[in-house]
Amino acid sequence: MGGQAYAGTARSVGERDDGWGWAATVQGVLDSLPGMSGYLAAEVDDRGMMTDLVWAAVTPEAVTPDGHRGTQLIGLPVSRLYPEEIAGDRWQTFQRVLDTGEPVDLDPIRVGESEFTIRAGRLGPGLLITWARLADPTAGRLAEVERTLAAEHELAARLQQIILPIPAEPIDLPGLRVAVRYLPAGEDAMIGGDWFHAAALRDGSVLLAVGDVAGHGTQAATTMAQLRHALRALSVVTSDPGALLEHLNRLIWELEADDPELAATAVIARFDPESHELVWAQAGHPPPLLSRNGRTAPLPRPAGPMLGVVDGARYADSVVTLTPGDVLLLYTDGLVEQRHRGPDVGLDSVIAAVDDAVRTAPERPLTEMLARLRRANPDDDTCILAVRPRA
């Protein structure tokens, strides 16, 4: 890959994205971050090789070694500012980051009397570059690297808040009351790729989903956003859970061309408030828990592999009727998979907490339940979606 050049028309990766406004979204986050960071859209040829990088978003404090500040950089290509970079080793490093998604800390560079640290990571269809001036290259490098890592963590967290806002109180949908809780991983871990969806459809039914993208950081948040937005768009075409998972599986196969390590699971359900039927399907995901008459148990899981594992995979639907007094719990595996212990141990603890919550507060079981549940694995995010039929 290194050093090869391919003919073809250059095009911006950002332009190939599905119009979700990455530059505008990232700029909204960078506006409130300290330090010097920039988001660069990658122009690539037909073989995916970078031909240029264009400044698309920057922090207010960003200053390049040649004196460009903040928004002065927007729209400027790297080839114009630093033409020597195109043929340099750092360019090959940037290409590798874009290809693999693995962030890198580059060797410090000296410009005049100053030395700068540089960190590069992939964010969506472009690169997030963070740099800092070192007053003392020996003593200051570790502190600057820690600050850049903290900035990347904060960016990922804020992106997740933008992409995945969590309602503070239970929400009412046709025939259902829904409550959501998000339990982030420990403070030392990057933000993860757990997500949920709960919305009324045009035919009066309700679409529910939770999913889990493997990994942490901006790449996991990026894939999470792609899956969640894709589900919302696809629900205009079909509301069948199995069919929706087939479409998401094809999407993951496409994304794996850029990230072969990508893995994801999901469970999708559609509730009909007229018949009270819940049709659901899963892709390698823990089955929902149903609490009925004081007893909680997992629903029998229909067939369905993880997303991106089997090309052209089929996902079977299962049907259950929700009755007044029932409580349904959709969740990601961080709720039950305990470190050094099997998932059954964590599942038993969750079932006991649900039973106790329903018994203690039968009129408000969702609030009581979410207050009691804790993630089993401190290194993994957890998303919980609790549902109760409404009269």
Coordinates of C-alpha atoms in Angstrom, one line a residue:
M1 CA 0.0 0.0 0.0
G2 CA 2.7 2.4 0.9
G3 CA 4.1 4.6 -1.9
Q4 CA 1.7 3.4 -4.6
A5 CA -0.3 5.8 -6.7
Y6 CA -3.5 5.1 -8.5
A7 CA -5.2 6.9 -11.3
G8 CA -8.8 8.0 -10.8
T9 CA -10.9 10.9 -9.8
A10 CA -10.3 12.1 -6.2
R11 CA -13.4 12.3 -4.1
S12 CA -14.0 13.3 -0.5
V13 CA -14.9 10.5 1.9
G14 CA -17.2 13.0 3.6
E15 CA -19.1 13.3 0.4
R16 CA -19.6 9.5 0.2
D17 CA -21.2 9.5 3.7
D18 CA -24.9 9.4 3.9
G19 CA -25.3 13.1 4.5
W20 CA -25.3 13.0 8.3
G21 CA -23.2 16.2 8.5
W22 CA -20.1 14.9 10.1
A23 CA -18.2 18.2 9.7
A24 CA -21.1 20.2 11.2
T25 CA -21.5 17.7 14.1
V26 CA -17.8 17.6 14.9
Q27 CA -17.5 21.4 14.7
G28 CA -20.3 21.7 17.2
V29 CA -18.3 19.6 19.6
L30 CA -14.9 21.1 18.9
D31 CA -16.2 24.6 19.6
S32 CA -16.4 23.8 23.3
L33 CA -13.1 21.8 23.6
P34 CA -9.8 23.3 24.8
G35 CA -6.5 22.7 23.0
M36 CA -5.7 22.3 19.4
S37 CA -7.6 19.7 17.4
G38 CA -8.9 19.5 13.8
Y39 CA -11.1 17.3 11.8
L40 CA -9.9 16.6 8.2
A41 CA -12.0 15.2 5.4
A42 CA -10.0 12.7 3.3
E43 CA -10.0 12.9 -0.4
V44 CA -9.3 9.5 -1.9
D45 CA -9.0 7.9 -5.4
D46 CA -11.0 5.0 -6.7
R47 CA -8.7 2.6 -4.8
G48 CA -9.2 4.3 -1.4
M49 CA -5.8 5.9 -1.4
M50 CA -5.6 9.4 0.1
T51 CA -4.8 12.2 -2.4
D52 CA -5.4 15.0 0.0
L53 CA -6.8 16.1 3.4
V54 CA -9.0 19.1 3.8
W55 CA -9.6 21.0 7.0
A56 CA -13.3 20.6 7.9
A57 CA -13.6 21.5 11.6
V58 CA -11.2 23.0 14.2
T59 CA -11.1 24.0 17.8
P60 CA -11.1 27.8 18.5
E61 CA -7.5 27.5 20.0
A62 CA -6.1 25.7 17.0
V63 CA -3.0 27.3 15.5
T64 CA -0.8 25.6 12.9
P65 CA 3.0 26.1 12.9
D66 CA 2.7 28.4 9.9
G67 CA 0.3 30.7 11.8
H68 CA -3.2 29.8 10.5
R69 CA -5.7 30.1 13.3
G70 CA -9.1 28.5 14.0
T71 CA -11.6 28.9 11.2
Q72 CA -9.0 30.3 8.8
L73 CA -8.1 26.6 8.2
I74 CA -11.6 25.5 7.2
G75 CA -11.6 24.4 3.5
L76 CA -7.8 24.5 3.1
P77 CA -6.2 21.4 1.7
V78 CA -3.0 20.0 3.3
S79 CA -1.4 19.9 -0.1
R80 CA -1.5 23.6 -0.3
L81 CA -0.3 24.3 3.2
Y82 CA 2.3 21.5 3.4
P83 CA 2.9 20.0 0.0
E84 CA 5.9 18.1 1.3
E85 CA 3.6 16.0 3.5
I86 CA 2.0 14.2 0.6
A87 CA 5.2 12.2 -0.1
G88 CA 6.3 11.9 3.5
D89 CA 6.2 9.1 6.1
R90 CA 3.4 10.8 8.1
W91 CA 1.1 10.6 5.0
Q92 CA 1.5 6.9 5.0
T93 CA 0.7 6.8 8.7
F94 CA -2.4 8.9 8.1
Q95 CA -3.4 6.4 5.4
R96 CA -2.9 3.5 7.8
V97 CA -5.1 5.2 10.5
L98 CA -7.8 5.8 7.9
D99 CA -7.6 2.1 6.7
T100 CA -7.5 0.4 10.1
G101 CA -9.1 2.9 12.5
E102 CA -6.2 2.4 15.0
P103 CA -5.1 5.8 16.4
V104 CA -1.4 6.7 16.5
D105 CA 0.9 9.0 18.4
L106 CA 3.4 10.5 15.9
D107 CA 7.0 11.4 16.8
P108 CA 7.3 15.0 17.9
I109 CA 8.1 17.5 15.1
R110 CA 10.2 20.6 15.5
V111 CA 9.1 23.9 13.9
G112 CA 11.5 26.7 14.6
E113 CA 12.1 26.9 18.3
S114 CA 9.0 24.8 19.2
E115 CA 8.3 21.1 19.3
F116 CA 4.8 19.6 18.8
T117 CA 3.2 16.3 19.7
I118 CA 0.7 14.9 17.2
R119 CA -2.0 12.3 17.6
A120 CA -4.2 11.0 14.8
G121 CA -7.3 8.9 14.9
R122 CA -10.1 8.0 12.5
L123 CA -13.5 9.6 13.2
G124 CA -16.3 8.6 10.9
P125 CA -15.2 9.2 7.3
G126 CA -12.2 11.5 8.2
L127 CA -9.3 12.0 10.6
L128 CA -9.2 13.7 14.0
I129 CA -5.8 15.3 14.5
T130 CA -4.8 16.7 17.9
W131 CA -1.5 18.5 18.4
A132 CA 0.2 20.4 21.3
R133 CA 3.3 22.6 21.7
L134 CA 5.9 21.2 24.1
A135 CA 7.7 23.6 26.3
D136 CA 9.9 20.8 27.6
P137 CA 9.9 17.8 25.1
T138 CA 11.2 15.4 27.8
A139 CA 9.0 16.3 30.8
G140 CA 5.9 17.6 28.9
R141 CA 5.3 14.8 26.4
L142 CA 3.4 12.5 28.8
A143 CA 1.2 15.2 30.0
E144 CA 0.3 16.3 26.5
V145 CA -0.4 12.8 25.4
E146 CA -2.8 12.4 28.4
R147 CA -4.5 15.7 27.5
T148 CA -5.0 14.6 23.9
L149 CA -6.4 11.2 25.0
A150 CA -8.7 13.1 27.4
A151 CA -9.8 15.3 24.5
E152 CA -10.5 12.3 22.3
H153 CA -12.5 10.7 25.1
E154 CA -14.5 13.9 25.6
L155 CA -15.2 14.2 21.9
A156 CA -16.4 10.6 21.7
A157 CA -18.6 11.1 24.7
R158 CA -20.1 14.3 23.3
L159 CA -20.7 12.7 20.0
Q160 CA -22.5 10.0 21.7
Q161 CA -24.7 12.5 23.6
I162 CA -25.5 14.2 20.2
I163 CA -26.2 10.9 18.4
L164 CA -27.9 9.0 21.3
P165 CA -29.7 11.4 23.7
I166 CA -31.1 9.5 26.7
P167 CA -34.5 10.6 28.0
A168 CA -34.4 11.5 31.7
E169 CA -37.9 10.3 32.3
P170 CA -40.1 7.5 31.0
I171 CA -41.7 8.3 27.7
D172 CA -45.2 7.4 26.4
L173 CA -45.6 5.7 23.0
P174 CA -48.7 4.2 21.5
G175 CA -49.8 1.5 24.0
L176 CA -46.4 1.5 25.8
R177 CA -44.5 3.3 28.5
V178 CA -40.8 3.2 27.9
A179 CA -37.8 4.0 30.1
V180 CA -34.2 4.0 29.1
R181 CA -31.0 3.9 31.2
Y182 CA -27.4 4.1 29.9
L183 CA -24.6 2.9 32.1
P184 CA -21.2 4.0 30.7
A185 CA -18.1 2.0 31.2
G186 CA -15.6 2.9 34.0
E187 CA -13.8 6.2 33.9
D188 CA -10.6 4.8 32.4
A189 CA -12.5 3.2 29.4
M190 CA -13.4 4.9 26.2
I191 CA -17.0 5.5 25.3
G192 CA -18.6 2.4 23.7
G193 CA -21.0 1.5 21.0
D194 CA -24.2 0.5 22.8
W195 CA -27.4 2.1 21.4
F196 CA -31.2 2.0 21.6
H197 CA -34.2 3.1 19.5
A198 CA -37.8 3.6 20.6
A199 CA -40.2 5.4 18.3
A200 CA -43.7 5.3 17.0
L201 CA -44.1 4.4 13.3
R202 CA -46.6 5.9 10.9
D203 CA -48.9 3.0 11.0
G204 CA -49.3 3.4 14.8
S205 CA -47.0 0.6 15.9
V206 CA -43.9 1.1 17.9
L207 CA -40.3 0.1 17.0
L208 CA -38.0 -0.9 19.8
A209 CA -34.3 -1.9 19.5
V210 CA -31.1 -2.2 21.4
G211 CA -27.7 -3.0 19.9
D212 CA -24.0 -3.3 20.8
V213 CA -21.0 -2.5 18.6
A214 CA -17.8 -4.1 19.8
G215 CA -15.0 -1.8 21.0
H216 CA -14.8 1.7 22.4
G217 CA -13.9 5.2 21.3
T218 CA -14.9 7.2 18.3
Q219 CA -14.9 4.3 15.9
A220 CA -17.5 2.4 18.0
A221 CA -19.5 5.6 18.4
T222 CA -19.3 6.1 14.6
T223 CA -20.6 2.6 13.8
M224 CA -23.3 2.9 16.5
A225 CA -24.5 6.1 14.8
Q226 CA -24.6 4.4 11.4
L227 CA -26.6 1.4 12.6
R228 CA -29.1 3.6 14.5
H229 CA -29.6 6.0 11.7
A230 CA -29.9 3.2 9.2
L231 CA -32.6 1.5 11.3
R232 CA -34.6 4.7 11.5
A233 CA -34.4 5.1 7.7
L234 CA -35.2 1.5 6.9
S235 CA -38.2 1.5 9.2
V236 CA -39.9 3.7 6.6
V237 CA -39.6 0.8 4.1
T238 CA -40.4 -2.1 6.4
S239 CA -41.2 -2.6 10.1
D240 CA -40.6 -6.4 10.2
P241 CA -37.8 -7.0 12.7
G242 CA -36.2 -9.9 10.8
A243 CA -36.1 -8.0 7.6
L244 CA -34.6 -5.0 9.3
L245 CA -31.8 -7.1 10.7
E246 CA -31.1 -8.5 7.2
H247 CA -30.6 -5.0 6.0
L248 CA -28.4 -4.1 8.9
N249 CA -26.3 -7.2 8.3
R250 CA -25.7 -6.1 4.7
L251 CA -24.7 -2.7 6.0
I252 CA -22.1 -4.2 8.4
W253 CA -20.7 -6.3 5.5
E254 CA -20.2 -3.1 3.6
L255 CA -18.5 -1.4 6.6
E256 CA -16.2 -4.3 7.2
A257 CA -14.5 -3.4 3.9
D258 CA -12.9 -0.6 5.9
D259 CA -12.8 -2.3 9.3
P260 CA -12.4 -6.1 9.1
E261 CA -12.6 -6.4 13.0
L262 CA -16.1 -4.9 13.1
A263 CA -18.7 -6.9 15.0
A264 CA -22.2 -6.0 16.3
T265 CA -25.3 -7.5 17.8
A266 CA -28.9 -6.2 18.0
V267 CA -32.4 -7.1 19.0
I268 CA -35.4 -5.4 17.2
A269 CA -39.1 -5.5 18.2
R270 CA -42.3 -4.1 16.8
F271 CA -45.3 -3.7 19.1
D272 CA -48.9 -3.4 17.8
P273 CA -51.0 -1.5 20.3
E274 CA -54.2 -2.8 18.8
S275 CA -53.4 -6.5 19.1
H276 CA -50.8 -6.2 21.8
E277 CA -48.5 -8.4 19.8
L278 CA -44.8 -8.0 20.0
V279 CA -42.9 -9.3 17.0
W280 CA -39.1 -9.5 17.6
A281 CA -35.9 -10.9 16.1
Q282 CA -32.3 -10.9 17.3
A283 CA -28.8 -11.0 15.8
G284 CA -26.5 -12.8 18.2
H285 CA -27.9 -10.7 21.1
P286 CA -29.2 -11.7 24.6
P287 CA -33.0 -12.3 24.4
P288 CA -35.4 -9.8 26.2
L289 CA -36.6 -10.6 29.6
L290 CA -40.4 -10.8 30.2
S291 CA -41.8 -10.3 33.7
R292 CA -45.3 -11.7 34.1
N293 CA -47.2 -12.5 37.3
G294 CA -44.2 -12.0 39.5
R295 CA -41.9 -14.3 37.5
T296 CA -39.2 -13.1 35.0
A297 CA -37.6 -15.3 32.3
P298 CA -35.8 -14.8 29.0
L299 CA -38.0 -15.1 25.9
P300 CA -37.2 -18.1 23.6
R301 CA -34.7 -16.8 21.2
P302 CA -35.3 -17.1 17.4
A303 CA -32.4 -18.0 15.1
G304 CA -30.1 -15.2 14.0
P305 CA -26.3 -14.8 13.8
M306 CA -24.3 -11.7 14.7
L307 CA -24.3 -8.9 12.3
G308 CA -21.6 -9.2 9.7
V309 CA -20.8 -12.8 10.3
V310 CA -22.8 -14.6 7.6
D311 CA -23.3 -12.9 4.2
G312 CA -27.0 -13.0 3.3
A313 CA -28.0 -14.2 6.7
R314 CA -31.7 -14.7 7.5
Y315 CA -33.3 -13.7 10.8
A316 CA -36.4 -15.4 12.2
D317 CA -39.3 -13.5 13.9
S318 CA -40.9 -14.6 17.1
V319 CA -44.2 -13.4 18.5
V320 CA -45.4 -12.8 22.1
T321 CA -48.5 -11.0 23.4
L322 CA -47.9 -8.3 26.0
T323 CA -50.7 -8.0 28.6
P324 CA -51.4 -5.4 31.3
G325 CA -48.9 -5.8 34.2
D326 CA -46.2 -7.3 32.0
V327 CA -42.7 -5.7 31.9
L328 CA -40.3 -6.3 29.1
L329 CA -36.5 -5.6 29.4
L330 CA -34.2 -5.2 26.4
Y331 CA -30.5 -4.8 27.3
T332 CA -27.0 -5.2 26.1
D333 CA -24.6 -7.8 27.4
G334 CA -22.8 -5.5 29.8
L335 CA -25.7 -6.0 32.2
V336 CA -25.2 -9.7 32.6
E337 CA -21.6 -10.7 31.6
Q338 CA -19.6 -10.5 34.8
R339 CA -15.8 -10.5 34.7
H340 CA -14.4 -14.0 35.3
R341 CA -17.9 -15.4 35.7
G342 CA -20.4 -16.8 33.2
P343 CA -23.4 -14.8 31.9
D344 CA -25.8 -17.1 33.7
V345 CA -24.7 -15.7 37.1
G346 CA -25.3 -12.1 36.0
L347 CA -28.6 -13.1 34.4
D348 CA -29.8 -14.6 37.7
S349 CA -28.9 -11.3 39.5
V350 CA -30.8 -9.3 36.9
I351 CA -33.9 -11.5 37.1
A352 CA -33.9 -11.3 40.9
A353 CA -33.7 -7.4 40.7
V354 CA -36.5 -7.3 38.2
D355 CA -38.7 -9.6 40.3
D356 CA -38.0 -7.5 43.4
A357 CA -38.7 -4.2 41.6
V358 CA -42.1 -5.4 40.3
R359 CA -43.1 -6.8 43.7
T360 CA -42.0 -3.6 45.5
A361 CA -43.5 -1.0 43.2
P362 CA -46.2 -2.6 40.9
E363 CA -47.5 0.8 39.9
R364 CA -44.1 2.2 38.8
P365 CA -42.0 -0.9 38.1
L366 CA -39.9 0.8 35.3
T367 CA -38.4 3.5 37.6
E368 CA -37.9 1.1 40.4
M369 CA -36.2 -1.5 38.1
L370 CA -33.8 1.0 36.5
A371 CA -32.8 2.3 39.9
R372 CA -31.8 -1.3 41.0
L373 CA -30.0 -2.6 37.9
R374 CA -26.2 -2.2 37.7
R375 CA -23.8 -3.2 35.0
A376 CA -22.0 -6.5 35.6
N377 CA -18.9 -5.6 33.7
P378 CA -17.2 -2.2 34.6
D379 CA -15.3 -2.3 31.3
D380 CA -18.4 -2.5 29.2
D381 CA -21.1 0.0 28.5
T382 CA -24.7 -1.1 29.2
C383 CA -27.9 0.1 27.6
I384 CA -31.3 -0.9 29.2
L385 CA -34.7 -0.4 27.6
A386 CA -37.6 -1.2 29.9
V387 CA -41.2 -1.4 28.5
R388 CA -44.6 -1.7 30.1
P389 CA -48.0 -1.9 28.2
R390 CA -50.3 1.0 28.9
A391 CA -54.1 0.6 29.3

